[in-house]
Amino acid sequence: MNKTFYLTTAIDYANGSPHLGHAYEKILADVIIRTKQLNGVRTHFVTGLDEHGQKVQQGAESEGISPQERCDRIAGEFKNLLVQLDISHNDYIRTTESRHKKVVSSLLQDLFDRGEIYQAEYQGFYSTRAEQFLQEKDKVDGKWPEIYGEVTEITESNYFFKLSKYQDWLVEYLNNNESFIVPNFRRSQVQEFLKEPLNDLCISRPKERLSWGIPLPFDENYVTYVWFDALVNYVTAAGYGEEGFANLWPADLHVIGKDILAPPHAVYWPIMLKASNLPLPKQILAHGWWMSSGEKMSKSTGEVVDPLSLVEKRGVDAFRYFVMREMTVGQDADFSLERFESRYKTDLGNDLGNLLSRLFHMITTYENSKVPRVILNEEFEQKLRLNFETAKQNAMEHFDRFQFNQGLEQIFVFIRSINKYADERTPWKLAKSDLKEDQEKLKTCLGEMVESLRLAIQMLAPVMPGVHKKVNELLGLPECENWETDLHWDYRLEGQSLGEKTILFPRD
Ligand code: MSP
């Protein structure tokens, strides 16, 4: 039996409401999963919430509630977002769940028993905002960068994980595994990062400073540091220590943002796994950021876009289409409401929406709502079918390489060519003629347009699952889809009665 394709996303911090950045990552992951499924692959898709840490503890204190209460509320918000975005995850992992605490404890104990974790005195600088120890080299122009907030000098005893011992192994691993990190330029950045010697990783915080964490199994006075807790979620959710683990682990793909690639996902995580004798994930996809006014959109910069307001205004499929169409995976993109509106009106309203409504209108009026039989095969038709084959081939290749914006562009080139075909064939004129030849052209044109629409919608399915479902219902097609069987020009809808004409993307 083939292994299930196991995909994870970053687990979001439970210290604020979700914004466009969080929404984008979950949509990207969902589109990848749906693409796999359409290619006949069995999948498992996990996302979740990262609930421990100082900021969560402080946030709860300032609200006068318990950290768990605060996490529960934020988990509600993030989970609701997933529903609103039509995300098809199979599991939602929260790091405060007992299944997770058990796995973190067991991995830590094992590493401690085998001498991979040791205790030492630490003296240095600490940033509360970043929850991280800093070194002189982190200063810019002699000052601590803004992102670290207040930095204080402290001395404390802590536990360390022997990261440096594995540096050479990791360098070699990255050299030998070109596709481990995509896009490729991000792998080069990690390789660059590894040119500096690695320090061992401090994995603990004294309980008196941070109580909201998972206790170290070998020393109750400490809790684990954020990454040793958070990264482990990927194996917890795969059922570490249980039957069936091997069917999911190693993960096939971790989808994360570029800010948490190096060091957490590309350095700490592979080394943690290696030291634990567990296989490494097959691939890490690091996407870029949604920016606003030239800065990363985040809670601390203040300017955030609420995905739910856009979903409410234009519908979830329009929102999903926009983020996938605008972002080159791996690069940053600037959010602009004007772009969003323009994509909505042009691509979705004019190109796709109009195609559907004019076609349904004509079939209802001229053909009594039944899909006519295609009779002719002239140059116009041949060109249209060629456009489909080209779009299909290109789009599938782009999708395989996670270049969804280019894949969508190809599909819309095809959609525009269907409208052009109609403008050339002019069925509204042909309908007025009684000539047999014109009637044949009319039927052919409408039959070809239905088939083209069906195929375009199939290709859009991973990005716009709602539109796909709705149009399939109007076309009288069963819901279950598979690209290998369905992406063929075979006039399967001939004779089919169509549903009522619908406006897919209404104007204000
Ligand atoms: N909790 C950690 C991840 C732990 S994974 C074991 C974390 N959380 S986060 O809430 O800050 O970010 C969650 C994901 O959202 C990250 O992959 C991050 O890159 C992504 N984004 C947050 N803001 C973003 C943008 N403005 N644009 C795109 N994605 C960004 O990091």
Coordinates of C-alpha atoms and ligand atoms in Angstrom, one line a residue:
M1 CA 0.0 0.0 0.0
N2 CA 1.3 3.5 -0.9
K3 CA 2.1 5.8 2.0
T4 CA -0.5 8.5 2.6
F5 CA 0.7 11.9 1.5
Y6 CA 1.0 13.8 4.8
L7 CA 1.0 17.5 4.7
T8 CA 1.4 20.0 7.6
T9 CA 1.3 23.7 7.9
A10 CA 2.9 25.9 10.6
I11 CA 0.8 25.9 13.7
D12 CA -0.2 29.5 14.4
Y13 CA 0.6 31.3 17.6
A14 CA -2.2 31.7 20.0
N15 CA -1.4 35.3 20.7
G16 CA -3.8 37.2 18.4
S17 CA -6.5 37.0 15.8
P18 CA -5.8 35.4 12.5
H19 CA -4.9 37.7 9.6
L20 CA -4.3 37.4 5.9
G21 CA -0.8 35.7 6.4
H22 CA -2.3 32.9 8.4
A23 CA -5.2 32.5 5.9
Y24 CA -2.9 32.4 2.9
E25 CA -0.8 29.6 4.2
K26 CA -3.8 27.4 5.0
I27 CA -5.3 28.0 1.6
L28 CA -2.0 27.3 -0.1
A29 CA -1.8 24.0 1.8
D30 CA -5.4 23.2 1.0
V31 CA -4.9 23.8 -2.7
I32 CA -1.9 21.4 -2.7
I33 CA -3.9 18.8 -0.9
R34 CA -6.8 19.1 -3.2
T35 CA -4.5 18.9 -6.2
K36 CA -3.0 15.7 -4.8
Q37 CA -6.5 14.2 -4.3
L38 CA -7.5 15.0 -7.8
N39 CA -4.4 13.1 -8.9
G40 CA -5.7 10.1 -7.1
V41 CA -3.4 10.4 -4.0
R42 CA -4.6 9.5 -0.5
T43 CA -3.8 12.4 1.8
H44 CA -3.7 13.5 5.4
F45 CA -3.7 17.2 6.2
V46 CA -2.9 18.7 9.6
T47 CA -2.9 22.2 10.9
G48 CA -3.1 23.6 14.4
L49 CA -2.3 26.0 17.1
D50 CA 0.9 26.8 19.0
E51 CA -0.3 27.6 22.5
H52 CA 2.6 27.8 24.9
G53 CA 5.0 30.6 25.6
Q54 CA 5.5 33.9 27.3
K55 CA 3.4 36.0 25.1
V56 CA 0.4 33.7 25.6
Q57 CA 1.0 33.8 29.3
Q58 CA 1.3 37.6 29.4
G59 CA -1.7 38.1 27.2
A60 CA -3.8 36.0 29.5
E61 CA -2.5 37.8 32.6
S62 CA -3.4 41.2 31.1
E63 CA -6.9 40.0 30.4
G64 CA -7.2 38.5 33.9
I65 CA -8.0 35.0 32.6
S66 CA -6.1 31.7 32.5
P67 CA -3.8 31.0 29.6
Q68 CA -5.9 28.0 28.7
E69 CA -9.1 30.0 28.6
R70 CA -7.4 32.5 26.3
C71 CA -6.1 29.7 24.1
D72 CA -9.5 28.1 23.9
R73 CA -11.0 31.4 22.7
I74 CA -8.2 32.0 20.1
A75 CA -8.5 28.3 18.9
G76 CA -12.2 29.0 18.3
E77 CA -11.3 32.0 16.1
F78 CA -8.6 30.1 14.1
K79 CA -10.9 27.1 13.7
N80 CA -13.7 29.2 12.5
L81 CA -11.4 30.8 9.9
L82 CA -10.6 27.3 8.5
V83 CA -14.3 26.6 8.1
Q84 CA -14.9 30.0 6.4
L85 CA -12.0 29.3 4.1
D86 CA -13.2 25.9 3.1
I87 CA -10.0 24.2 4.3
S88 CA -10.2 20.4 4.1
H89 CA -7.9 19.5 7.0
N90 CA -8.2 16.1 8.7
D91 CA -6.8 17.1 12.1
Y92 CA -6.3 20.2 14.2
I93 CA -3.6 19.9 16.7
R94 CA -3.2 22.1 19.8
T95 CA 0.0 21.9 21.7
T96 CA -1.9 21.9 25.0
E97 CA -3.5 18.6 24.2
S98 CA -2.3 15.6 26.3
R99 CA -1.4 13.6 23.2
H100 CA 1.1 16.3 22.4
K101 CA 2.5 16.7 25.9
K102 CA 3.1 13.0 26.1
V103 CA 5.1 12.9 22.8
V104 CA 7.2 16.0 23.7
S105 CA 8.1 14.4 27.1
S106 CA 8.9 11.1 25.6
L107 CA 11.2 12.6 22.9
L108 CA 13.0 14.8 25.5
Q109 CA 13.5 12.0 27.9
D110 CA 15.0 9.8 25.2
L111 CA 17.4 12.5 24.1
F112 CA 18.3 13.3 27.7
D113 CA 19.0 9.6 28.4
R114 CA 21.2 9.4 25.4
G115 CA 23.3 12.4 26.4
E116 CA 22.0 14.7 23.6
I117 CA 20.7 17.2 26.1
Y118 CA 22.8 18.6 28.9
Q119 CA 22.6 21.3 31.6
A120 CA 24.8 24.4 31.6
E121 CA 25.0 27.9 32.9
Y122 CA 24.0 30.6 30.4
Q123 CA 24.9 34.1 30.6
G124 CA 23.8 36.5 28.0
F125 CA 21.1 38.7 26.5
Y126 CA 17.5 37.8 26.3
S127 CA 14.6 39.2 24.3
T128 CA 11.2 38.7 25.8
R129 CA 9.4 39.7 22.7
A130 CA 11.2 37.1 20.5
E131 CA 11.5 34.7 23.5
Q132 CA 15.1 34.1 22.5
F133 CA 18.6 34.5 23.7
L134 CA 20.7 36.9 21.6
Q135 CA 24.3 37.4 20.9
E136 CA 26.4 40.5 20.2
K137 CA 26.2 39.6 16.5
D138 CA 22.5 40.1 16.5
K139 CA 23.0 43.8 17.0
V140 CA 22.6 46.1 14.1
D141 CA 24.8 49.3 14.2
G142 CA 25.5 48.5 17.8
K143 CA 21.8 48.4 18.7
W144 CA 19.3 45.6 19.2
P145 CA 16.8 45.7 16.3
E146 CA 13.3 46.8 17.0
I147 CA 11.9 43.3 16.5
Y148 CA 13.6 42.1 19.8
G149 CA 11.8 44.7 22.0
E150 CA 13.4 45.1 25.4
V151 CA 16.7 43.1 25.7
T152 CA 18.0 42.3 29.2
E153 CA 21.2 40.6 30.4
I154 CA 20.7 37.5 32.4
T155 CA 22.5 34.5 33.9
E156 CA 20.7 31.3 34.4
S157 CA 21.1 27.6 34.4
N158 CA 19.4 25.9 31.4
Y159 CA 19.2 22.8 29.3
F160 CA 20.9 22.6 25.9
F161 CA 20.4 20.3 22.9
K162 CA 23.6 19.3 21.1
L163 CA 22.8 21.1 17.9
S164 CA 26.4 21.9 16.9
K165 CA 27.4 18.2 16.9
Y166 CA 25.1 17.7 13.8
Q167 CA 26.2 20.7 11.8
D168 CA 28.4 18.9 9.3
W169 CA 25.8 16.2 8.8
L170 CA 23.1 18.8 8.0
V171 CA 25.4 20.6 5.6
E172 CA 26.0 17.4 3.8
Y173 CA 22.3 16.5 3.9
L174 CA 21.3 19.8 2.3
N175 CA 24.0 19.4 -0.4
N176 CA 22.8 15.9 -1.3
N177 CA 19.1 16.6 -1.2
E178 CA 18.3 19.4 -3.6
S179 CA 14.6 19.2 -3.3
F180 CA 14.5 19.2 0.5
I181 CA 13.8 22.9 0.6
V182 CA 11.8 24.7 -2.1
P183 CA 12.1 27.2 -3.7
N184 CA 15.7 26.5 -4.3
F185 CA 17.0 29.9 -3.4
R186 CA 15.7 29.4 0.1
R187 CA 17.9 26.3 0.4
S188 CA 20.8 28.4 -0.6
Q189 CA 20.0 30.8 2.2
V190 CA 20.0 28.0 4.7
Q191 CA 23.3 26.8 3.3
E192 CA 24.6 30.3 3.8
F193 CA 23.3 30.4 7.3
L194 CA 25.2 27.1 8.0
K195 CA 28.5 28.7 7.1
E196 CA 28.6 30.2 10.6
P197 CA 29.2 27.7 13.4
L198 CA 26.0 26.6 15.2
N199 CA 25.5 27.0 18.9
D200 CA 23.8 24.4 20.9
L201 CA 20.2 25.2 21.4
C202 CA 18.8 26.3 24.7
I203 CA 15.6 24.3 25.1
S204 CA 14.4 25.2 28.5
R205 CA 13.0 28.1 30.5
P206 CA 13.0 28.2 34.3
K207 CA 9.4 27.7 35.6
E208 CA 9.5 30.8 37.7
R209 CA 10.0 32.9 34.5
L210 CA 7.7 30.9 32.3
S211 CA 5.1 28.5 33.7
W212 CA 3.0 28.2 30.6
G213 CA 4.9 25.3 28.9
I214 CA 5.4 21.6 29.0
P215 CA 7.6 20.6 32.0
L216 CA 10.9 18.8 31.2
P217 CA 10.4 15.2 32.2
F218 CA 13.8 15.1 33.9
D219 CA 13.6 18.4 35.7
E220 CA 10.3 19.8 36.9
N221 CA 11.8 23.3 37.5
Y222 CA 11.8 23.9 33.8
V223 CA 9.5 23.9 30.9
T224 CA 10.5 23.4 27.2
Y225 CA 11.4 26.3 25.0
V226 CA 9.0 27.2 22.2
W227 CA 10.6 25.3 19.3
F228 CA 11.1 22.0 21.0
D229 CA 7.5 22.1 21.9
A230 CA 6.0 23.5 18.6
L231 CA 8.0 21.5 16.0
V232 CA 7.2 18.2 17.7
N233 CA 3.5 18.7 16.8
Y234 CA 4.2 17.3 13.3
V235 CA 5.1 13.8 14.8
T236 CA 2.4 14.0 17.5
A237 CA -0.2 14.5 14.8
A238 CA 1.2 11.6 12.8
G239 CA 0.6 9.3 15.9
Y240 CA 4.1 9.0 17.2
G241 CA 4.4 5.9 19.3
E242 CA 1.2 4.4 17.9
E243 CA 0.3 2.0 15.2
G244 CA -0.1 3.7 11.9
F245 CA 2.7 6.2 12.5
A246 CA 4.8 4.8 9.7
N247 CA 1.9 5.3 7.3
L248 CA 2.2 9.1 7.9
W249 CA 5.7 9.8 9.0
P250 CA 7.9 11.1 7.4
A251 CA 5.7 14.0 6.4
D252 CA 5.7 14.6 2.6
L253 CA 5.5 18.3 2.9
H254 CA 5.8 21.0 5.6
V255 CA 4.2 24.3 4.3
I256 CA 5.6 27.2 6.3
G257 CA 6.5 30.9 5.9
K258 CA 10.1 32.1 5.1
D259 CA 10.5 33.6 8.6
I260 CA 10.4 30.2 10.3
L261 CA 12.6 28.3 7.8
A262 CA 16.1 29.0 9.2
P263 CA 16.8 28.1 11.8
P264 CA 13.7 26.4 13.1
H265 CA 12.4 24.2 10.3
A266 CA 15.6 23.8 8.3
V267 CA 18.1 23.5 11.1
Y268 CA 16.6 22.6 14.5
W269 CA 13.9 20.3 13.2
P270 CA 16.1 18.0 11.0
I271 CA 18.6 17.8 13.7
M272 CA 16.0 17.0 16.4
L273 CA 14.7 14.2 14.2
K274 CA 18.1 12.9 13.3
A275 CA 19.1 12.8 17.0
S276 CA 15.9 11.0 17.7
N277 CA 16.5 8.5 15.0
L278 CA 13.5 9.5 13.1
P279 CA 13.3 10.1 9.3
L280 CA 13.3 13.6 8.0
P281 CA 10.3 15.2 6.2
K282 CA 10.6 14.8 2.5
Q283 CA 10.2 18.5 1.6
I284 CA 9.7 21.9 3.1
L285 CA 8.0 24.6 1.1
A286 CA 8.7 28.1 2.4
H287 CA 6.3 30.7 1.1
G288 CA 6.8 34.5 1.2
W289 CA 4.9 37.2 3.1
W290 CA 1.9 39.2 2.5
M291 CA 3.1 42.8 3.0
S292 CA 1.2 45.9 3.8
S293 CA 2.8 49.3 3.1
G294 CA 6.1 47.6 2.5
E295 CA 6.2 45.7 5.8
K296 CA 5.3 42.1 6.8
M297 CA 1.7 42.0 7.7
S298 CA 1.6 41.0 11.4
K299 CA 0.0 41.8 14.6
S300 CA 2.9 43.9 15.8
T301 CA 3.1 46.1 12.7
G302 CA -0.6 46.9 13.2
E303 CA -1.7 46.9 9.6
V304 CA -3.5 43.7 9.1
V305 CA -6.1 42.5 6.6
D306 CA -9.0 40.6 8.1
P307 CA -9.6 37.7 5.7
L308 CA -13.1 37.2 7.0
S309 CA -14.2 40.6 5.9
L310 CA -13.0 39.9 2.3
V311 CA -14.7 36.4 2.4
E312 CA -17.9 38.0 3.6
K313 CA -17.8 40.6 0.9
R314 CA -16.9 38.5 -2.2
G315 CA -17.2 34.9 -1.1
V316 CA -14.6 32.4 -0.2
D317 CA -13.8 31.2 -3.7
A318 CA -13.0 34.7 -4.8
F319 CA -10.7 35.2 -1.9
R320 CA -9.0 31.9 -2.4
Y321 CA -8.6 32.7 -6.1
F322 CA -7.1 36.1 -5.3
V323 CA -4.4 34.9 -2.9
M324 CA -3.4 32.1 -5.2
R325 CA -3.4 34.2 -8.3
E326 CA -1.5 37.1 -6.8
M327 CA 1.2 35.4 -4.9
T328 CA 4.2 33.7 -6.6
V329 CA 4.9 31.0 -4.1
G330 CA 8.1 31.8 -2.3
Q331 CA 8.1 35.5 -3.1
D332 CA 6.4 38.3 -1.1
A333 CA 3.3 40.1 -2.4
D334 CA 1.8 43.4 -1.5
F335 CA -1.9 43.3 -0.5
S336 CA -4.1 45.8 -2.2
L337 CA -7.8 46.1 -2.0
E338 CA -7.9 47.5 -5.6
R339 CA -6.1 44.4 -6.9
F340 CA -8.6 42.3 -5.1
E341 CA -11.5 44.1 -6.6
S342 CA -10.0 44.2 -10.0
R343 CA -9.4 40.4 -10.1
Y344 CA -12.9 39.9 -8.9
K345 CA -14.4 42.0 -11.6
T346 CA -12.2 41.1 -14.5
D347 CA -11.1 37.4 -14.2
L348 CA -14.0 36.2 -12.1
G349 CA -16.9 38.4 -13.2
N350 CA -16.1 39.2 -16.8
D351 CA -14.2 36.1 -17.9
L352 CA -15.6 33.2 -15.9
G353 CA -18.9 34.5 -14.6
N354 CA -20.0 35.9 -18.0
L355 CA -19.1 32.8 -19.8
L356 CA -21.3 30.8 -17.5
S357 CA -24.3 33.1 -17.6
R358 CA -24.3 33.7 -21.3
L359 CA -23.9 30.0 -22.0
F360 CA -26.7 29.0 -19.7
H361 CA -28.9 31.7 -21.1
M362 CA -28.3 30.5 -24.7
I363 CA -28.9 26.8 -23.9
T364 CA -32.1 27.6 -22.0
T365 CA -33.4 29.9 -24.8
Y366 CA -32.2 28.0 -27.9
E367 CA -31.9 24.4 -26.8
N368 CA -34.6 24.0 -24.2
S369 CA -32.0 23.7 -21.5
K370 CA -30.5 20.5 -23.1
V371 CA -26.8 20.3 -24.0
P372 CA -26.8 19.9 -27.8
R373 CA -24.7 17.4 -29.8
V374 CA -21.6 18.7 -31.4
I375 CA -21.9 18.1 -35.2
L376 CA -19.0 20.0 -36.8
N377 CA -15.3 20.0 -36.4
E378 CA -14.0 23.1 -38.0
E379 CA -11.0 25.2 -37.5
F380 CA -12.6 27.2 -34.7
E381 CA -13.3 24.0 -32.8
Q382 CA -9.9 22.5 -33.4
K383 CA -8.3 25.7 -32.1
L384 CA -10.4 25.6 -29.0
R385 CA -9.5 22.1 -28.2
L386 CA -5.8 22.8 -28.7
N387 CA -6.2 25.7 -26.3
F388 CA -7.5 23.3 -23.7
E389 CA -4.7 20.8 -24.2
T390 CA -2.1 23.5 -23.9
A391 CA -3.7 25.0 -20.8
K392 CA -4.0 21.6 -19.2
Q393 CA -0.5 20.6 -19.8
N394 CA 1.0 23.9 -18.7
A395 CA -1.3 24.3 -15.7
M396 CA -0.6 20.8 -14.4
E397 CA 3.1 21.4 -14.7
H398 CA 2.8 24.7 -12.8
F399 CA 0.7 23.1 -10.2
D400 CA 3.2 20.3 -9.7
R401 CA 5.8 23.0 -9.0
F402 CA 3.6 24.9 -6.7
Q403 CA 3.4 27.8 -9.2
F404 CA -0.3 28.2 -8.8
N405 CA -0.4 31.8 -10.0
Q406 CA 1.0 30.7 -13.4
G407 CA -1.2 27.6 -13.5
L408 CA -4.3 29.9 -13.0
E409 CA -3.1 32.2 -15.6
Q410 CA -3.0 29.4 -18.1
I411 CA -6.5 28.3 -17.2
F412 CA -7.8 31.8 -17.6
V413 CA -6.1 32.1 -21.0
F414 CA -8.2 29.1 -21.9
I415 CA -11.4 30.6 -20.4
R416 CA -10.9 33.8 -22.3
S417 CA -10.4 31.7 -25.5
I418 CA -13.8 30.1 -24.9
N419 CA -15.4 33.6 -24.8
K420 CA -13.5 34.5 -27.9
Y421 CA -14.7 31.3 -29.6
A422 CA -18.3 32.4 -28.9
D423 CA -17.6 35.9 -30.3
E424 CA -16.3 34.3 -33.5
R425 CA -19.1 31.8 -33.9
T426 CA -21.7 34.3 -32.8
P427 CA -24.4 31.8 -31.7
W428 CA -26.9 34.6 -31.0
K429 CA -26.9 35.4 -34.7
L430 CA -26.9 31.8 -35.8
A431 CA -30.0 31.2 -33.6
K432 CA -31.9 33.7 -35.7
S433 CA -31.3 31.6 -38.9
D434 CA -33.4 28.7 -40.1
L435 CA -30.6 27.3 -42.3
K436 CA -29.6 23.7 -41.5
E437 CA -26.0 24.7 -41.7
D438 CA -26.4 27.6 -39.2
Q439 CA -28.4 25.4 -36.8
E440 CA -25.5 22.8 -36.9
K441 CA -23.0 25.6 -36.2
L442 CA -25.2 26.8 -33.3
K443 CA -25.4 23.3 -31.7
T444 CA -21.8 22.7 -32.2
C445 CA -20.8 26.0 -30.7
L446 CA -23.0 25.5 -27.6
G447 CA -21.8 21.9 -27.1
E448 CA -18.2 22.9 -27.4
M449 CA -18.7 25.7 -24.9
V450 CA -20.3 23.4 -22.4
E451 CA -17.5 20.9 -22.7
S452 CA -14.9 23.7 -22.4
L453 CA -16.6 25.2 -19.3
R454 CA -16.7 21.7 -17.7
L455 CA -13.0 21.2 -18.2
A456 CA -12.0 24.7 -17.1
I457 CA -14.0 24.3 -13.9
Q458 CA -12.3 20.9 -13.2
M459 CA -9.0 22.5 -13.4
L460 CA -10.1 25.3 -11.1
A461 CA -11.4 22.8 -8.5
P462 CA -8.5 22.9 -6.0
V463 CA -8.5 26.7 -5.9
M464 CA -12.3 27.2 -6.1
P465 CA -13.9 24.1 -4.6
G466 CA -17.2 26.0 -4.0
V467 CA -17.5 27.2 -7.6
H468 CA -16.5 23.7 -8.8
K469 CA -19.3 22.1 -6.8
K470 CA -21.9 24.7 -7.8
V471 CA -21.2 24.5 -11.5
N472 CA -21.0 20.8 -11.4
E473 CA -24.4 20.7 -9.9
L474 CA -25.7 23.0 -12.6
L475 CA -24.2 20.8 -15.2
G476 CA -25.6 17.7 -13.6
L477 CA -22.3 16.1 -12.8
P478 CA -21.5 13.8 -9.8
E479 CA -19.4 15.4 -7.2
C480 CA -16.5 13.0 -7.1
E481 CA -13.7 14.1 -9.4
N482 CA -10.4 12.7 -10.6
W483 CA -8.3 14.5 -13.1
E484 CA -7.1 11.3 -14.8
T485 CA -10.6 10.3 -15.7
D486 CA -12.2 13.7 -15.9
L487 CA -9.8 16.0 -17.7
H488 CA -10.6 14.7 -21.2
W489 CA -12.5 16.3 -24.0
D490 CA -15.3 13.7 -24.4
Y491 CA -18.6 15.5 -24.6
R492 CA -19.9 13.6 -21.6
L493 CA -22.7 16.1 -21.0
E494 CA -24.4 15.7 -24.4
G495 CA -28.2 15.5 -23.9
Q496 CA -27.9 16.6 -20.3
S497 CA -30.5 19.0 -18.9
L498 CA -28.9 22.0 -17.3
G499 CA -29.9 23.8 -14.1
E500 CA -31.0 27.4 -13.8
K501 CA -28.6 30.1 -14.9
T502 CA -26.8 31.6 -11.9
I503 CA -24.7 34.7 -11.3
L504 CA -21.5 33.3 -9.9
F505 CA -19.8 36.6 -9.0
P506 CA -22.4 39.2 -8.4
R507 CA -21.6 42.9 -8.9
D508 CA -22.5 45.4 -6.2
Ligands
MSP1 N1 3.9 29.3 16.0 C1 4.9 29.5 15.0 C2 5.0 28.3 14.0 C3 5.3 27.0 14.7 S1 5.4 25.7 13.5 C4 5.9 24.4 14.3 C5 4.6 30.7 14.2 N2 3.3 31.2 14.3 S2 2.7 32.5 13.5 O1 1.4 32.6 13.9 O2 3.6 33.6 13.8 O3 2.8 32.2 12.0 C6 2.2 31.1 11.5 C7 2.5 31.0 10.0 O4 1.9 32.1 9.3 C8 4.0 31.0 9.7 O5 4.3 30.1 8.7 C9 4.2 32.4 9.1 O6 5.2 32.5 8.2 C10 2.8 32.7 8.5 N3 2.6 34.1 8.4 C11 2.4 35.0 9.4 N4 2.4 36.3 8.8 C12 2.6 36.2 7.5 C13 2.4 37.1 6.4 N5 2.2 38.4 6.6 N6 2.4 36.6 5.2 C14 2.4 35.2 4.9 N7 2.5 34.4 5.9 C15 3.0 34.8 7.2 O7 5.4 31.2 13.5

